[in-house]
mmCIF file of C-alpha atoms and ligand atoms in Angstrom:
data_model
loop_
_atom_site.group_PDB
_atom_site.id
_atom_site.type_symbol
_atom_site.label_atom_id
_atom_site.label_comp_id
_atom_site.label_asym_id
_atom_site.label_seq_id
_atom_site.Cartn_x
_atom_site.Cartn_y
_atom_site.Cartn_z
ATOM 1 C CA UNK A 12 -0.058 -0.017 0.021
ATOM 2 C CA UNK A 13 2.909 2.286 0.305
ATOM 3 C CA UNK A 14 4.387 1.501 -3.339
ATOM 4 C CA UNK A 15 4.404 4.738 -5.109
ATOM 5 C CA UNK A 16 6.195 3.863 -8.340
ATOM 6 C CA UNK A 17 6.365 0.521 -10.169
ATOM 7 C CA UNK A 18 7.437 -1.025 -13.449
ATOM 8 C CA UNK A 19 5.009 -3.393 -15.397
ATOM 9 C CA UNK A 20 4.612 -4.985 -18.736
ATOM 10 C CA UNK A 21 1.480 -4.238 -20.899
ATOM 11 C CA UNK A 22 -0.778 -7.029 -21.315
ATOM 12 C CA UNK A 23 -3.722 -5.558 -23.481
ATOM 13 C CA UNK A 24 -4.477 -2.281 -24.951
ATOM 14 C CA UNK A 25 -7.992 -1.294 -26.042
ATOM 15 C CA UNK A 26 -8.180 2.356 -27.038
ATOM 16 C CA UNK A 27 -7.289 4.364 -24.040
ATOM 17 C CA UNK A 28 -7.728 1.322 -21.671
ATOM 18 C CA UNK A 29 -4.517 -0.570 -20.572
ATOM 19 C CA UNK A 30 -4.199 -3.768 -18.624
ATOM 20 C CA UNK A 31 -0.799 -4.612 -17.039
ATOM 21 C CA UNK A 32 0.643 -7.722 -15.625
ATOM 22 C CA UNK A 33 0.910 -5.997 -12.244
ATOM 23 C CA UNK A 34 -0.135 -2.552 -10.873
ATOM 24 C CA UNK A 35 0.119 -0.470 -7.740
ATOM 25 C CA UNK A 36 -2.944 1.548 -8.824
ATOM 26 C CA UNK A 37 -5.921 0.914 -6.456
ATOM 27 C CA UNK A 38 -9.122 0.637 -8.612
ATOM 28 C CA UNK A 39 -12.480 2.209 -7.784
ATOM 29 C CA UNK A 40 -14.684 -0.019 -5.480
ATOM 30 C CA UNK A 41 -15.747 -0.604 -1.993
ATOM 31 C CA UNK A 42 -16.888 2.998 -1.779
ATOM 32 C CA UNK A 43 -13.257 4.371 -2.451
ATOM 33 C CA UNK A 44 -12.583 6.377 -5.614
ATOM 34 C CA UNK A 45 -9.650 5.051 -7.735
ATOM 35 C CA UNK A 46 -6.091 6.328 -7.732
ATOM 36 C CA UNK A 47 -4.748 8.602 -10.422
ATOM 37 C CA UNK A 48 -1.134 9.250 -11.739
ATOM 38 C CA UNK A 49 0.849 8.516 -14.718
ATOM 39 C CA UNK A 50 1.789 5.506 -16.787
ATOM 40 C CA UNK A 51 4.417 5.836 -19.460
ATOM 41 C CA UNK A 52 3.948 9.608 -19.396
ATOM 42 C CA UNK A 53 0.268 9.321 -19.896
ATOM 43 C CA UNK A 54 -2.121 10.529 -17.361
ATOM 44 C CA UNK A 55 -4.193 7.856 -15.553
ATOM 45 C CA UNK A 56 -7.629 9.367 -15.039
ATOM 46 C CA UNK A 57 -9.532 6.366 -13.639
ATOM 47 C CA UNK A 58 -8.856 2.753 -12.580
ATOM 48 C CA UNK A 59 -11.435 0.257 -12.798
ATOM 49 C CA UNK A 60 -11.809 -3.474 -11.748
ATOM 50 C CA UNK A 61 -13.498 -5.397 -14.542
ATOM 51 C CA UNK A 62 -13.831 -9.007 -13.651
ATOM 52 C CA UNK A 63 -10.441 -10.262 -12.843
ATOM 53 C CA UNK A 64 -8.658 -7.312 -14.709
ATOM 54 C CA UNK A 65 -7.663 -3.974 -13.553
ATOM 55 C CA UNK A 66 -8.270 -1.310 -16.363
ATOM 56 C CA UNK A 67 -6.135 1.749 -16.332
ATOM 57 C CA UNK A 68 -7.991 4.573 -18.267
ATOM 58 C CA UNK A 69 -5.342 7.022 -19.853
ATOM 59 C CA UNK A 70 -5.330 10.367 -21.462
ATOM 60 C CA UNK A 71 -4.138 10.951 -24.152
ATOM 61 C CA UNK A 72 -3.935 7.475 -25.576
ATOM 62 C CA UNK A 73 -0.595 6.896 -27.100
ATOM 63 C CA UNK A 74 0.929 4.071 -28.996
ATOM 64 C CA UNK A 75 1.745 1.325 -26.524
ATOM 65 C CA UNK A 76 1.660 -2.251 -27.440
ATOM 66 C CA UNK A 77 1.313 -5.566 -25.484
ATOM 67 C CA UNK A 78 4.705 -6.549 -24.179
ATOM 68 C CA UNK A 79 6.041 -3.053 -23.787
ATOM 69 C CA UNK A 80 7.630 -2.208 -20.443
ATOM 70 C CA UNK A 81 6.029 0.845 -18.672
ATOM 71 C CA UNK A 82 6.672 2.781 -15.481
ATOM 72 C CA UNK A 83 3.636 3.901 -13.354
ATOM 73 C CA UNK A 84 3.797 6.714 -10.850
ATOM 74 C CA UNK A 85 0.838 7.309 -8.357
ATOM 75 C CA UNK A 86 -0.306 10.663 -7.383
ATOM 76 C CA UNK A 87 0.856 9.899 -3.867
ATOM 77 C CA UNK A 88 -0.646 12.898 -2.041
ATOM 78 C CA UNK A 89 -4.092 11.981 -3.390
ATOM 79 C CA UNK A 90 -3.647 8.321 -2.508
ATOM 80 C CA UNK A 91 -2.395 8.873 0.999
ATOM 81 C CA UNK A 92 -5.338 11.082 1.650
ATOM 82 C CA UNK A 93 -7.667 8.437 0.491
ATOM 83 C CA UNK A 94 -5.974 5.983 2.867
ATOM 84 C CA UNK A 95 -6.213 8.485 5.831
ATOM 85 C CA UNK A 96 -9.966 9.046 5.027
ATOM 86 C CA UNK A 97 -10.649 5.274 4.686
ATOM 87 C CA UNK A 98 -8.981 4.282 7.988
ATOM 88 C CA UNK A 99 -10.916 7.160 9.589
ATOM 89 C CA UNK A 100 -14.185 5.718 8.216
ATOM 90 C CA UNK A 101 -13.529 2.412 9.813
ATOM 91 C CA UNK A 102 -12.714 4.198 13.301
ATOM 92 C CA UNK A 103 -15.873 6.315 12.951
ATOM 93 C CA UNK A 104 -18.123 3.328 12.220
ATOM 94 C CA UNK A 105 -16.582 1.475 15.134
ATOM 95 C CA UNK A 106 -17.216 4.456 17.468
ATOM 96 C CA UNK A 107 -20.751 4.971 16.137
ATOM 97 C CA UNK A 108 -21.453 1.257 16.472
ATOM 98 C CA UNK A 109 -20.154 1.158 20.062
ATOM 99 C CA UNK A 110 -22.202 4.361 21.097
ATOM 100 C CA UNK A 111 -25.390 3.606 19.314
ATOM 101 C CA UNK A 112 -25.416 0.008 17.941
ATOM 102 C CA UNK A 113 -25.998 1.272 14.450
ATOM 103 C CA UNK A 114 -24.309 -0.550 11.479
ATOM 104 C CA UNK A 115 -22.644 1.076 8.560
ATOM 105 C CA UNK A 116 -24.790 0.794 5.461
ATOM 106 C CA UNK A 117 -22.589 2.577 2.921
ATOM 107 C CA UNK A 118 -19.659 4.799 2.376
ATOM 108 C CA UNK A 119 -18.038 7.054 -0.159
ATOM 109 C CA UNK A 120 -14.277 7.718 0.421
ATOM 110 C CA UNK A 121 -12.850 10.708 -1.640
ATOM 111 C CA UNK A 122 -9.695 12.797 -1.033
ATOM 112 C CA UNK A 123 -11.587 16.017 -0.049
ATOM 113 C CA UNK A 124 -14.675 14.972 1.654
ATOM 114 C CA UNK A 125 -15.984 11.451 2.777
ATOM 115 C CA UNK A 126 -19.167 10.048 4.098
ATOM 116 C CA UNK A 127 -20.358 7.200 6.006
ATOM 117 C CA UNK A 128 -24.145 6.179 6.160
ATOM 118 C CA UNK A 129 -25.518 4.398 9.218
ATOM 119 C CA UNK A 130 -28.914 2.652 9.873
ATOM 120 C CA UNK A 131 -30.169 5.095 12.503
ATOM 121 C CA UNK A 132 -33.499 6.319 13.185
ATOM 122 C CA UNK A 133 -32.281 9.378 15.175
ATOM 123 C CA UNK A 134 -28.981 11.163 14.894
ATOM 124 C CA UNK A 135 -28.429 13.604 17.703
ATOM 125 C CA UNK A 136 -26.439 16.475 16.182
ATOM 126 C CA UNK A 137 -24.885 17.267 19.425
ATOM 127 C CA UNK A 138 -23.539 13.783 19.638
ATOM 128 C CA UNK A 139 -21.884 13.815 16.382
ATOM 129 C CA UNK A 140 -19.105 16.074 17.573
ATOM 130 C CA UNK A 141 -18.571 13.678 20.555
ATOM 131 C CA UNK A 142 -18.152 10.854 18.129
ATOM 132 C CA UNK A 143 -15.624 12.851 16.070
ATOM 133 C CA UNK A 144 -13.917 13.590 19.441
ATOM 134 C CA UNK A 145 -13.735 9.924 20.213
ATOM 135 C CA UNK A 146 -12.299 9.194 16.652
ATOM 136 C CA UNK A 147 -9.580 11.802 17.166
ATOM 137 C CA UNK A 148 -8.641 10.171 20.593
ATOM 138 C CA UNK A 149 -8.261 6.792 18.712
ATOM 139 C CA UNK A 150 -6.135 8.506 15.816
ATOM 140 C CA UNK A 151 -3.874 10.118 18.470
ATOM 141 C CA UNK A 152 -2.938 6.771 20.286
ATOM 142 C CA UNK A 153 -1.018 5.869 17.141
ATOM 143 C CA UNK A 154 -2.529 2.437 16.701
ATOM 144 C CA UNK A 155 -0.919 0.079 14.324
ATOM 145 C CA UNK A 156 -3.186 -0.950 11.275
ATOM 146 C CA UNK A 157 -2.510 -4.672 10.217
ATOM 147 C CA UNK A 158 -3.731 -6.482 7.323
ATOM 148 C CA UNK A 159 -3.646 -10.316 6.915
ATOM 149 C CA UNK A 160 -5.678 -13.121 5.182
ATOM 150 C CA UNK A 161 -8.233 -15.409 6.718
ATOM 151 C CA UNK A 162 -10.345 -18.192 5.449
ATOM 152 C CA UNK A 163 -13.908 -17.056 4.571
ATOM 153 C CA UNK A 164 -15.756 -19.405 7.125
ATOM 154 C CA UNK A 165 -13.406 -18.376 9.968
ATOM 155 C CA UNK A 166 -13.924 -14.594 9.228
ATOM 156 C CA UNK A 167 -17.627 -14.924 9.032
ATOM 157 C CA UNK A 168 -17.701 -16.970 12.498
ATOM 158 C CA UNK A 169 -16.368 -13.793 13.999
ATOM 159 C CA UNK A 170 -19.295 -11.532 14.496
ATOM 160 C CA UNK A 171 -18.555 -8.005 13.439
ATOM 161 C CA UNK A 172 -15.867 -8.930 10.913
ATOM 162 C CA UNK A 173 -18.030 -8.526 7.870
ATOM 163 C CA UNK A 174 -20.185 -5.268 8.405
ATOM 164 C CA UNK A 175 -20.807 -4.764 4.753
ATOM 165 C CA UNK A 176 -22.305 -7.976 3.966
ATOM 166 C CA UNK A 177 -22.770 -7.354 0.267
ATOM 167 C CA UNK A 178 -19.065 -6.359 -0.174
ATOM 168 C CA UNK A 179 -17.894 -9.989 0.222
ATOM 169 C CA UNK A 180 -19.020 -12.212 -2.710
ATOM 170 C CA UNK A 181 -19.311 -16.012 -1.782
ATOM 171 C CA UNK A 182 -16.705 -16.702 -4.612
ATOM 172 C CA UNK A 183 -14.050 -15.169 -2.553
ATOM 173 C CA UNK A 184 -12.320 -18.012 -0.503
ATOM 174 C CA UNK A 185 -9.736 -15.973 1.439
ATOM 175 C CA UNK A 186 -10.721 -12.603 2.986
ATOM 176 C CA UNK A 187 -8.311 -9.889 3.749
ATOM 177 C CA UNK A 188 -8.623 -8.644 7.269
ATOM 178 C CA UNK A 189 -7.814 -5.123 8.304
ATOM 179 C CA UNK A 190 -7.281 -4.692 12.013
ATOM 180 C CA UNK A 191 -7.016 -1.281 13.564
ATOM 181 C CA UNK A 192 -5.462 -1.703 17.068
ATOM 182 C CA UNK A 193 -8.181 -3.092 19.317
ATOM 183 C CA UNK A 194 -10.679 -0.770 17.995
ATOM 184 C CA UNK A 195 -11.973 -2.386 14.628
ATOM 185 C CA UNK A 196 -11.465 -5.578 12.769
ATOM 186 C CA UNK A 197 -13.055 -5.961 9.229
ATOM 187 C CA UNK A 198 -12.802 -7.901 6.142
ATOM 188 C CA UNK A 199 -11.828 -5.130 3.582
ATOM 189 C CA UNK A 200 -10.152 -4.891 0.349
ATOM 190 C CA UNK A 201 -9.197 -1.187 0.471
ATOM 191 C CA UNK A 202 -6.181 0.875 1.153
ATOM 192 C CA UNK A 203 -5.260 2.039 4.587
ATOM 193 C CA UNK A 204 -2.517 3.882 6.619
ATOM 194 C CA UNK A 205 -0.211 1.641 8.610
ATOM 195 C CA UNK A 206 -0.578 3.611 11.744
ATOM 196 C CA UNK A 207 -3.486 5.864 12.844
ATOM 197 C CA UNK A 208 -1.031 8.747 13.612
ATOM 198 C CA UNK A 209 -0.763 9.237 9.850
ATOM 199 C CA UNK A 210 -4.529 10.442 9.721
ATOM 200 C CA UNK A 211 -3.852 13.790 11.390
ATOM 201 C CA UNK A 212 -6.916 15.783 12.607
ATOM 202 C CA UNK A 213 -10.405 14.430 11.865
ATOM 203 C CA UNK A 214 -13.125 17.128 11.379
ATOM 204 C CA UNK A 215 -16.889 16.403 11.195
ATOM 205 C CA UNK A 216 -18.496 18.523 8.474
ATOM 206 C CA UNK A 217 -22.214 17.717 8.919
ATOM 207 C CA UNK A 218 -25.004 15.187 8.510
ATOM 208 C CA UNK A 219 -27.889 14.450 6.272
ATOM 209 C CA UNK A 220 -31.092 12.396 6.573
ATOM 210 C CA UNK A 221 -31.259 9.916 3.680
ATOM 211 C CA UNK A 222 -34.471 8.117 4.168
ATOM 212 C CA UNK A 223 -36.317 6.803 7.389
ATOM 213 C CA UNK A 224 -33.403 5.058 8.957
ATOM 214 C CA UNK A 225 -30.390 6.188 7.060
ATOM 215 C CA UNK A 226 -28.229 8.769 8.508
ATOM 216 C CA UNK A 227 -25.262 10.302 6.620
ATOM 217 C CA UNK A 228 -22.160 11.753 8.266
ATOM 218 C CA UNK A 229 -19.630 13.777 6.334
ATOM 219 C CA UNK A 230 -16.100 14.193 7.524
ATOM 220 C CA UNK A 231 -12.677 15.354 6.268
ATOM 221 C CA UNK A 232 -8.964 15.038 7.606
ATOM 222 C CA UNK A 233 -6.414 17.719 7.771
HETATM 223 ZN ZN1 LIG B 6 -13.175 -0.152 4.325
#
Protein backbone atom coordinates (compact mmCIF):
# COMPACT_ATOMS: atom_id res chain seq x y z
CA UNK A 1 0.00 0.00 0.00
CA UNK A 2 3.05 2.26 0.22
CA UNK A 3 4.35 1.54 -3.28
CA UNK A 4 4.44 4.89 -5.10
CA UNK A 5 6.09 3.83 -8.37
CA UNK A 6 6.40 0.53 -10.20
CA UNK A 7 7.43 -1.13 -13.46
CA UNK A 8 5.06 -3.38 -15.37
CA UNK A 9 4.54 -5.02 -18.70
CA UNK A 10 1.52 -4.17 -20.89
CA UNK A 11 -0.82 -7.14 -21.34
CA UNK A 12 -3.63 -5.60 -23.37
CA UNK A 13 -4.51 -2.25 -24.96
CA UNK A 14 -8.00 -1.23 -26.06
CA UNK A 15 -8.06 2.41 -27.13
CA UNK A 16 -7.32 4.41 -23.98
CA UNK A 17 -7.72 1.38 -21.70
CA UNK A 18 -4.61 -0.50 -20.60
CA UNK A 19 -4.23 -3.75 -18.65
CA UNK A 20 -0.85 -4.52 -17.03
CA UNK A 21 0.71 -7.70 -15.62
CA UNK A 22 0.90 -5.95 -12.22
CA UNK A 23 -0.06 -2.58 -10.80
CA UNK A 24 0.15 -0.41 -7.69
CA UNK A 25 -2.93 1.59 -8.73
CA UNK A 26 -5.94 0.90 -6.53
CA UNK A 27 -9.17 0.58 -8.57
CA UNK A 28 -12.52 2.20 -7.80
CA UNK A 29 -14.55 -0.02 -5.46
CA UNK A 30 -15.82 -0.64 -1.96
CA UNK A 31 -16.85 3.02 -1.75
CA UNK A 32 -13.34 4.26 -2.55
CA UNK A 33 -12.52 6.42 -5.56
CA UNK A 34 -9.70 5.09 -7.73
CA UNK A 35 -6.10 6.27 -7.74
CA UNK A 36 -4.77 8.59 -10.40
CA UNK A 37 -1.23 9.26 -11.63
CA UNK A 38 0.81 8.58 -14.74
CA UNK A 39 1.67 5.55 -16.83
CA UNK A 40 4.50 5.84 -19.39
CA UNK A 41 3.95 9.61 -19.31
CA UNK A 42 0.20 9.36 -19.97
CA UNK A 43 -2.25 10.60 -17.35
CA UNK A 44 -4.20 7.84 -15.58
CA UNK A 45 -7.65 9.37 -15.04
CA UNK A 46 -9.47 6.33 -13.66
CA UNK A 47 -8.72 2.76 -12.61
CA UNK A 48 -11.48 0.16 -12.79
CA UNK A 49 -11.90 -3.46 -11.76
CA UNK A 50 -13.57 -5.42 -14.57
CA UNK A 51 -13.86 -9.09 -13.68
CA UNK A 52 -10.34 -10.27 -12.90
CA UNK A 53 -8.75 -7.34 -14.69
CA UNK A 54 -7.61 -3.92 -13.48
CA UNK A 55 -8.18 -1.44 -16.32
CA UNK A 56 -6.17 1.82 -16.43
CA UNK A 57 -8.00 4.56 -18.33
CA UNK A 58 -5.38 6.96 -19.77
CA UNK A 59 -5.34 10.34 -21.50
CA UNK A 60 -4.13 10.95 -24.14
CA UNK A 61 -4.04 7.44 -25.59
CA UNK A 62 -0.59 6.85 -27.06
CA UNK A 63 0.96 4.06 -29.01
CA UNK A 64 1.69 1.32 -26.45
CA UNK A 65 1.77 -2.29 -27.50
CA UNK A 66 1.29 -5.48 -25.50
CA UNK A 67 4.67 -6.57 -24.13
CA UNK A 68 5.97 -3.01 -23.72
CA UNK A 69 7.59 -2.17 -20.38
CA UNK A 70 6.04 0.86 -18.70
CA UNK A 71 6.64 2.85 -15.53
CA UNK A 72 3.70 3.86 -13.34
CA UNK A 73 3.69 6.72 -10.82
CA UNK A 74 0.85 7.25 -8.36
CA UNK A 75 -0.43 10.69 -7.37
CA UNK A 76 0.79 9.95 -3.85
CA UNK A 77 -0.68 12.98 -2.05
CA UNK A 78 -4.12 12.02 -3.30
CA UNK A 79 -3.64 8.31 -2.52
CA UNK A 80 -2.36 8.96 1.00
CA UNK A 81 -5.40 11.20 1.64
CA UNK A 82 -7.67 8.35 0.49
CA UNK A 83 -5.85 5.98 2.89
CA UNK A 84 -6.24 8.44 5.78
CA UNK A 85 -9.94 8.97 4.97
CA UNK A 86 -10.60 5.23 4.67
CA UNK A 87 -8.98 4.27 7.99
CA UNK A 88 -10.92 7.15 9.58
CA UNK A 89 -14.20 5.76 8.17
CA UNK A 90 -13.47 2.41 9.86
CA UNK A 91 -12.71 4.07 13.21
CA UNK A 92 -15.81 6.27 12.91
CA UNK A 93 -18.09 3.32 12.17
CA UNK A 94 -16.61 1.44 15.16
CA UNK A 95 -17.20 4.44 17.44
CA UNK A 96 -20.78 5.02 16.22
CA UNK A 97 -21.48 1.29 16.49
CA UNK A 98 -20.20 1.21 20.06
CA UNK A 99 -22.20 4.30 21.07
CA UNK A 100 -25.48 3.59 19.25
CA UNK A 101 -25.43 0.00 18.01
CA UNK A 102 -25.90 1.28 14.44
CA UNK A 103 -24.30 -0.54 11.53
CA UNK A 104 -22.66 1.09 8.53
CA UNK A 105 -24.81 0.77 5.39
CA UNK A 106 -22.58 2.55 2.89
CA UNK A 107 -19.61 4.83 2.43
CA UNK A 108 -17.97 7.10 -0.12
CA UNK A 109 -14.28 7.81 0.37
CA UNK A 110 -12.81 10.72 -1.62
CA UNK A 111 -9.65 12.78 -1.03
CA UNK A 112 -11.50 16.00 -0.12
CA UNK A 113 -14.67 14.90 1.65
CA UNK A 114 -15.94 11.47 2.69
CA UNK A 115 -19.16 10.12 4.11
CA UNK A 116 -20.44 7.13 6.04
CA UNK A 117 -24.10 6.05 6.21
CA UNK A 118 -25.60 4.43 9.32
CA UNK A 119 -28.91 2.60 9.87
CA UNK A 120 -30.17 4.96 12.53
CA UNK A 121 -33.62 6.47 13.15
CA UNK A 122 -32.23 9.34 15.13
CA UNK A 123 -28.96 11.13 14.85
CA UNK A 124 -28.43 13.53 17.73
CA UNK A 125 -26.49 16.40 16.15
CA UNK A 126 -24.91 17.27 19.48
CA UNK A 127 -23.53 13.78 19.72
CA UNK A 128 -21.92 13.87 16.28
CA UNK A 129 -19.11 16.03 17.58
CA UNK A 130 -18.56 13.77 20.57
CA UNK A 131 -18.18 10.84 18.13
CA UNK A 132 -15.62 12.81 16.13
CA UNK A 133 -13.82 13.59 19.41
CA UNK A 134 -13.69 9.84 20.21
CA UNK A 135 -12.32 9.21 16.69
CA UNK A 136 -9.56 11.77 17.23
CA UNK A 137 -8.67 10.13 20.56
CA UNK A 138 -8.23 6.80 18.77
CA UNK A 139 -6.21 8.45 15.98
CA UNK A 140 -3.93 10.12 18.55
CA UNK A 141 -3.08 6.76 20.17
CA UNK A 142 -0.94 5.84 17.17
CA UNK A 143 -2.52 2.41 16.73
CA UNK A 144 -0.95 -0.02 14.30
CA UNK A 145 -3.14 -1.03 11.33
CA UNK A 146 -2.50 -4.67 10.40
CA UNK A 147 -3.65 -6.51 7.28
CA UNK A 148 -3.70 -10.30 6.94
CA UNK A 149 -5.66 -13.05 5.21
CA UNK A 150 -8.17 -15.43 6.77
CA UNK A 151 -10.35 -18.26 5.49
CA UNK A 152 -13.87 -17.08 4.66
CA UNK A 153 -15.66 -19.40 7.15
CA UNK A 154 -13.30 -18.39 9.95
CA UNK A 155 -13.87 -14.67 9.26
CA UNK A 156 -17.66 -15.05 9.02
CA UNK A 157 -17.67 -16.93 12.36
CA UNK A 158 -16.35 -13.75 14.00
CA UNK A 159 -19.33 -11.48 14.52
CA UNK A 160 -18.52 -8.00 13.41
CA UNK A 161 -15.78 -8.92 10.91
CA UNK A 162 -18.07 -8.48 7.93
CA UNK A 163 -20.19 -5.36 8.39
CA UNK A 164 -20.75 -4.61 4.72
CA UNK A 165 -22.19 -8.01 3.85
CA UNK A 166 -22.69 -7.30 0.15
CA UNK A 167 -19.02 -6.38 -0.25
CA UNK A 168 -17.99 -10.01 0.15
CA UNK A 169 -19.03 -12.21 -2.79
CA UNK A 170 -19.29 -15.93 -1.89
CA UNK A 171 -16.72 -16.75 -4.59
CA UNK A 172 -13.98 -15.21 -2.45
CA UNK A 173 -12.38 -18.00 -0.39
CA UNK A 174 -9.73 -16.03 1.51
CA UNK A 175 -10.74 -12.70 2.98
CA UNK A 176 -8.33 -9.87 3.67
CA UNK A 177 -8.72 -8.64 7.22
CA UNK A 178 -7.85 -5.11 8.31
CA UNK A 179 -7.30 -4.66 12.05
CA UNK A 180 -6.99 -1.21 13.62
CA UNK A 181 -5.46 -1.80 17.05
CA UNK A 182 -8.21 -3.16 19.32
CA UNK A 183 -10.78 -0.74 17.87
CA UNK A 184 -11.97 -2.36 14.66
CA UNK A 185 -11.43 -5.58 12.70
CA UNK A 186 -13.05 -5.89 9.28
CA UNK A 187 -12.92 -7.95 6.12
CA UNK A 188 -11.86 -5.23 3.70
CA UNK A 189 -10.17 -4.85 0.33
CA UNK A 190 -9.21 -1.18 0.40
CA UNK A 191 -6.10 0.88 1.08
CA UNK A 192 -5.29 2.01 4.64
CA UNK A 193 -2.54 3.83 6.53
CA UNK A 194 -0.22 1.61 8.57
CA UNK A 195 -0.58 3.69 11.74
CA UNK A 196 -3.51 5.88 12.83
CA UNK A 197 -1.11 8.75 13.65
CA UNK A 198 -0.77 9.36 9.88
CA UNK A 199 -4.44 10.43 9.76
CA UNK A 200 -3.88 13.79 11.47
CA UNK A 201 -6.97 15.69 12.61
CA UNK A 202 -10.49 14.45 11.78
CA UNK A 203 -13.17 17.10 11.27
CA UNK A 204 -16.93 16.45 11.23
CA UNK A 205 -18.53 18.45 8.40
CA UNK A 206 -22.21 17.69 8.88
CA UNK A 207 -25.05 15.20 8.68
CA UNK A 208 -27.91 14.50 6.31
CA UNK A 209 -31.08 12.43 6.54
CA UNK A 210 -31.25 9.94 3.69
CA UNK A 211 -34.55 8.16 4.26
CA UNK A 212 -36.33 6.86 7.34
CA UNK A 213 -33.45 5.07 9.03
CA UNK A 214 -30.45 6.16 7.04
CA UNK A 215 -28.23 8.88 8.49
CA UNK A 216 -25.25 10.23 6.59
CA UNK A 217 -22.18 11.73 8.29
CA UNK A 218 -19.65 13.82 6.34
CA UNK A 219 -16.05 14.27 7.47
CA UNK A 220 -12.60 15.23 6.30
CA UNK A 221 -9.01 15.03 7.57
CA UNK A 222 -6.35 17.72 7.73
ZN1 LIG B 1 -13.12 -0.25 4.28
